[in-house]
């Protein structure tokens, strides 16, 4: 595809359920980022990959959050035992190399009920 | 710790008016990058500009212009002759030293701009 693709676009989860959010970056993009955007707020950094290496995961809010990018392309953000405060839009972005423009996907809106 | 402040939560202007969105940042880094992104209702963040801390030249791109002033830690964004299509939430962001400019962005809370036809 031409841009960063995220799926699903919308996800409703019952509290305590595990969820997996997928990001398909632009083909050939080395860098991949995940951000969390709460309603009415700016995005907050979660984690960063360069190829398959997770170079920074300092923004992951708890050990219930886990991200992977095993083959250096598609990435999955997994949230275990979801809680209401996890409700947010999860944005993925990719860039060719770190010092070039990052392209964002449309995000996955997660609602935990 | 880094911080980005966008004091204007919402702005409404009539079409064709000029509008300036304010951004003030805090960082202890000597090398950093500043960004502006546009977020339309569809949700994706659209990159508008990246500026490094050593380049204080103002930039103009069509109807958009940016004013970077290190002395006041500000990176303001002006839209000239606004159009309805400019309606969106605009975010200012700052990246940490040590990276190449994208790795870890600190965003402001955004300014919702509404252009009234």
CSV table of C-alpha atoms in Angstrom, one decimal:
chain,number,residue,atom,x,y,z
A,1,UNK,CA,0.0,0.0,0.0
A,2,UNK,CA,0.9,3.6,-0.4
A,3,UNK,CA,0.8,4.5,3.3
A,4,UNK,CA,1.0,3.1,6.8
A,5,UNK,CA,-1.8,0.7,7.4
A,6,UNK,CA,-3.2,-0.1,10.8
A,7,UNK,CA,-5.8,-2.7,11.7
A,8,UNK,CA,-8.3,-2.9,13.0
A,9,UNK,CA,-9.5,0.7,12.8
A,10,UNK,CA,-11.8,0.2,15.8
A,11,UNK,CA,-11.6,-2.3,18.6
A,12,UNK,CA,-13.9,-2.7,21.5
A,13,UNK,CA,-12.6,-4.9,24.3
A,14,UNK,CA,-14.1,-6.1,27.5
A,15,UNK,CA,-11.9,-5.2,30.5
A,16,UNK,CA,-9.5,-8.0,31.1
A,17,UNK,CA,-9.4,-9.1,27.5
A,18,UNK,CA,-6.1,-9.2,25.5
A,19,UNK,CA,-5.9,-7.3,22.3
A,20,UNK,CA,-3.4,-7.2,19.4
A,21,UNK,CA,-3.1,-4.1,17.1
A,22,UNK,CA,-1.3,-4.4,13.8
A,23,UNK,CA,0.8,-2.0,11.9
A,24,UNK,CA,1.9,-2.4,8.3
A,25,UNK,CA,4.6,0.2,7.6
A,26,UNK,CA,5.5,1.6,4.3
A,27,UNK,CA,7.5,-0.9,2.4
A,28,UNK,CA,11.3,-0.5,3.0
A,29,UNK,CA,10.9,1.7,6.0
A,30,UNK,CA,13.4,0.9,8.6
A,31,UNK,CA,12.1,2.8,11.5
A,32,UNK,CA,8.8,2.1,13.2
A,33,UNK,CA,7.1,4.0,16.1
A,34,UNK,CA,4.1,3.4,18.3
A,35,UNK,CA,2.3,6.3,20.0
A,36,UNK,CA,-0.8,6.4,22.3
A,37,UNK,CA,-3.2,9.3,21.9
A,38,UNK,CA,-5.8,9.8,24.6
A,39,UNK,CA,-8.9,11.8,23.8
A,40,UNK,CA,-8.1,15.5,23.5
A,41,UNK,CA,-4.4,15.0,24.1
A,42,UNK,CA,-1.3,14.8,22.0
A,43,UNK,CA,0.2,11.5,21.1
A,44,UNK,CA,2.6,10.0,23.6
A,45,UNK,CA,5.6,7.9,22.6
A,46,UNK,CA,5.4,4.2,23.4
A,47,UNK,CA,8.2,2.4,21.6
A,48,UNK,CA,10.6,2.5,18.6
A,49,UNK,CA,12.0,-0.1,16.3
A,50,UNK,CA,14.8,0.0,13.9
A,51,UNK,CA,14.3,-3.1,11.7
A,52,UNK,CA,13.5,-5.9,14.1
A,53,UNK,CA,15.4,-4.3,17.0
A,54,UNK,CA,13.3,-2.6,19.7
A,55,UNK,CA,15.7,0.3,20.5
A,56,UNK,CA,13.5,2.2,22.9
A,57,UNK,CA,10.5,0.9,24.9
A,58,UNK,CA,10.6,3.5,27.6
A,59,UNK,CA,7.1,4.8,26.9
A,60,UNK,CA,5.3,1.5,27.4
A,61,UNK,CA,3.1,2.3,30.4
A,62,UNK,CA,3.2,-1.1,32.1
A,63,UNK,CA,4.3,-4.7,31.6
A,64,UNK,CA,0.9,-5.4,30.1
A,65,UNK,CA,2.1,-3.7,26.9
A,66,UNK,CA,4.3,-5.5,24.5
A,67,UNK,CA,5.4,-4.7,21.0
A,68,UNK,CA,7.2,-6.8,18.4
A,69,UNK,CA,8.5,-6.6,14.9
A,70,UNK,CA,10.0,-10.0,14.3
A,71,UNK,CA,10.9,-9.7,10.6
A,72,UNK,CA,11.6,-6.0,10.6
A,73,UNK,CA,8.4,-5.2,8.7
A,74,UNK,CA,4.9,-5.6,10.3
A,75,UNK,CA,4.6,-4.8,13.9
A,76,UNK,CA,2.1,-5.8,16.5
A,77,UNK,CA,1.3,-4.0,19.7
A,78,UNK,CA,-0.2,-6.3,22.3
A,79,UNK,CA,-2.0,-5.3,25.4
A,80,UNK,CA,-2.8,-7.9,28.0
A,81,UNK,CA,-5.6,-7.7,30.5
A,82,UNK,CA,-6.9,-4.5,29.1
A,83,UNK,CA,-8.1,-1.8,31.5
A,84,UNK,CA,-10.3,1.2,31.0
A,85,UNK,CA,-7.4,3.6,31.0
A,86,UNK,CA,-6.0,1.8,28.0
A,87,UNK,CA,-8.8,3.3,25.9
A,88,UNK,CA,-7.1,5.6,23.4
A,89,UNK,CA,-6.1,5.8,19.7
A,90,UNK,CA,-2.9,3.9,19.0
A,91,UNK,CA,-0.9,5.4,16.2
A,92,UNK,CA,1.9,3.8,14.2
A,93,UNK,CA,4.4,5.6,12.1
A,94,UNK,CA,7.3,4.6,9.9
A,95,UNK,CA,10.2,6.3,8.3
A,96,UNK,CA,12.8,5.3,5.8
A,97,UNK,CA,15.6,6.0,8.2
A,98,UNK,CA,15.5,8.0,11.4
A,99,UNK,CA,16.3,11.4,10.0
A,100,UNK,CA,13.6,11.4,7.4
A,101,UNK,CA,9.9,12.3,7.6
A,102,UNK,CA,7.8,9.9,9.6
A,103,UNK,CA,4.5,8.9,8.1
A,104,UNK,CA,1.6,8.1,10.4
A,105,UNK,CA,-1.2,5.6,10.0
A,106,UNK,CA,-4.9,6.5,10.8
A,107,UNK,CA,-4.6,4.7,14.1
A,108,UNK,CA,-6.6,2.1,15.9
A,109,UNK,CA,-9.2,3.4,18.3
A,110,UNK,CA,-9.4,1.0,21.3
A,111,UNK,CA,-12.3,1.3,23.7
A,112,UNK,CA,-12.2,-0.9,26.8
A,113,UNK,CA,-15.6,-1.4,28.4
B,1,UNK,CA,12.3,16.6,30.9
B,2,UNK,CA,11.0,17.9,27.7
B,3,UNK,CA,7.8,19.8,27.4
B,4,UNK,CA,5.8,21.3,24.6
B,5,UNK,CA,3.0,23.8,25.4
B,6,UNK,CA,0.3,24.9,23.0
B,7,UNK,CA,-1.7,27.3,25.1
B,8,UNK,CA,-4.4,27.8,22.5
B,9,UNK,CA,-6.8,24.9,22.8
B,10,UNK,CA,-9.2,26.1,20.1
B,11,UNK,CA,-9.1,28.9,17.6
B,12,UNK,CA,-11.8,29.9,15.1
B,13,UNK,CA,-11.3,32.4,12.3
B,14,UNK,CA,-13.2,33.4,9.3
B,15,UNK,CA,-12.0,32.2,6.0
B,16,UNK,CA,-9.2,34.2,4.4
B,17,UNK,CA,-8.0,35.6,7.7
B,18,UNK,CA,-4.5,34.9,8.9
B,19,UNK,CA,-4.0,32.8,12.0
B,20,UNK,CA,-1.0,32.0,14.1
B,21,UNK,CA,-0.7,28.9,16.3
B,22,UNK,CA,1.7,29.3,19.2
B,23,UNK,CA,4.2,26.7,20.4
B,24,UNK,CA,6.6,27.0,23.4
B,25,UNK,CA,9.0,24.3,24.3
B,26,UNK,CA,11.3,23.3,27.1
B,27,UNK,CA,14.4,21.2,26.8
B,28,UNK,CA,17.9,20.9,28.3
B,29,UNK,CA,19.3,19.5,25.1
B,30,UNK,CA,21.5,21.7,22.9
B,31,UNK,CA,20.6,19.7,19.8
B,32,UNK,CA,16.9,19.0,19.2
B,33,UNK,CA,14.3,19.0,16.4
B,34,UNK,CA,11.0,20.8,16.3
B,35,UNK,CA,8.0,19.6,14.3
B,36,UNK,CA,4.5,20.6,13.3
B,37,UNK,CA,1.9,18.0,12.4
B,38,UNK,CA,-1.7,18.4,11.1
B,39,UNK,CA,-4.4,15.9,12.3
B,40,UNK,CA,-7.5,16.1,10.1
B,41,UNK,CA,-10.7,14.3,11.2
B,42,UNK,CA,-9.6,11.1,9.5
B,43,UNK,CA,-7.0,10.7,12.3
B,44,UNK,CA,-3.6,10.4,10.7
B,45,UNK,CA,-0.9,12.9,11.5
B,46,UNK,CA,0.3,14.8,8.5
B,47,UNK,CA,3.9,16.0,8.6
B,48,UNK,CA,4.3,19.7,7.9
B,49,UNK,CA,7.8,20.7,8.9
B,50,UNK,CA,10.9,19.7,10.8
B,51,UNK,CA,13.5,22.2,12.0
B,52,UNK,CA,16.7,21.5,13.8
B,53,UNK,CA,17.9,23.6,16.7
B,54,UNK,CA,20.8,25.1,14.8
B,55,UNK,CA,18.6,26.5,12.0
B,56,UNK,CA,16.8,29.6,13.1
B,57,UNK,CA,15.8,30.8,9.7
B,58,UNK,CA,12.2,31.3,9.2
B,59,UNK,CA,10.5,29.1,6.6
B,60,UNK,CA,7.7,29.7,4.2
B,61,UNK,CA,5.9,27.1,2.2
B,62,UNK,CA,3.0,28.4,0.3
B,63,UNK,CA,0.4,29.8,2.7
B,64,UNK,CA,2.3,28.3,5.7
B,65,UNK,CA,5.2,30.0,7.5
B,66,UNK,CA,7.1,29.2,10.7
B,67,UNK,CA,8.9,31.5,13.1
B,68,UNK,CA,11.6,29.8,15.2
B,69,UNK,CA,13.0,31.9,18.0
B,70,UNK,CA,15.5,30.2,20.3
B,71,UNK,CA,15.6,33.2,22.6
B,72,UNK,CA,12.0,32.7,23.6
B,73,UNK,CA,11.9,28.9,23.0
B,74,UNK,CA,9.1,29.3,20.5
B,75,UNK,CA,8.2,27.8,17.2
B,76,UNK,CA,5.1,29.5,15.9
B,77,UNK,CA,3.1,28.5,12.9
B,78,UNK,CA,1.1,31.0,10.7
B,79,UNK,CA,-1.4,30.2,8.1
B,80,UNK,CA,-2.0,33.1,5.7
B,81,UNK,CA,-5.3,33.5,3.9
B,82,UNK,CA,-6.9,30.5,5.7
B,83,UNK,CA,-9.1,28.1,3.9
B,84,UNK,CA,-11.8,25.7,5.2
B,85,UNK,CA,-9.5,22.8,4.3
B,86,UNK,CA,-7.1,24.1,7.0
B,87,UNK,CA,-9.6,23.1,9.7
B,88,UNK,CA,-7.8,20.4,11.8
B,89,UNK,CA,-6.0,19.9,15.0
B,90,UNK,CA,-2.4,21.0,14.8
B,91,UNK,CA,0.4,19.6,17.0
B,92,UNK,CA,3.8,21.0,17.8
B,93,UNK,CA,6.4,18.4,18.8
B,94,UNK,CA,10.0,18.1,20.0
B,95,UNK,CA,12.5,15.3,19.7
B,96,UNK,CA,15.3,14.4,22.0
B,97,UNK,CA,19.0,14.8,21.5
B,98,UNK,CA,20.9,11.8,20.5
B,99,UNK,CA,18.6,10.6,17.7
B,100,UNK,CA,18.4,11.7,14.2
B,101,UNK,CA,15.2,13.6,14.7
B,102,UNK,CA,12.3,11.2,14.8
B,103,UNK,CA,12.8,8.6,17.4
B,104,UNK,CA,10.9,10.0,20.4
B,105,UNK,CA,8.6,12.9,19.9
B,106,UNK,CA,7.1,14.9,22.7
B,107,UNK,CA,3.9,16.4,21.5
B,108,UNK,CA,1.9,19.4,22.8
B,109,UNK,CA,-1.8,19.0,23.5
B,110,UNK,CA,-2.7,20.4,20.1
B,111,UNK,CA,-4.7,23.4,18.9
B,112,UNK,CA,-8.1,22.8,17.2
B,113,UNK,CA,-8.4,25.2,14.3
B,114,UNK,CA,-11.8,25.9,12.8
B,115,UNK,CA,-12.0,28.0,9.6
B,116,UNK,CA,-15.5,29.4,9.2
B,117,UNK,CA,-16.7,29.8,5.7
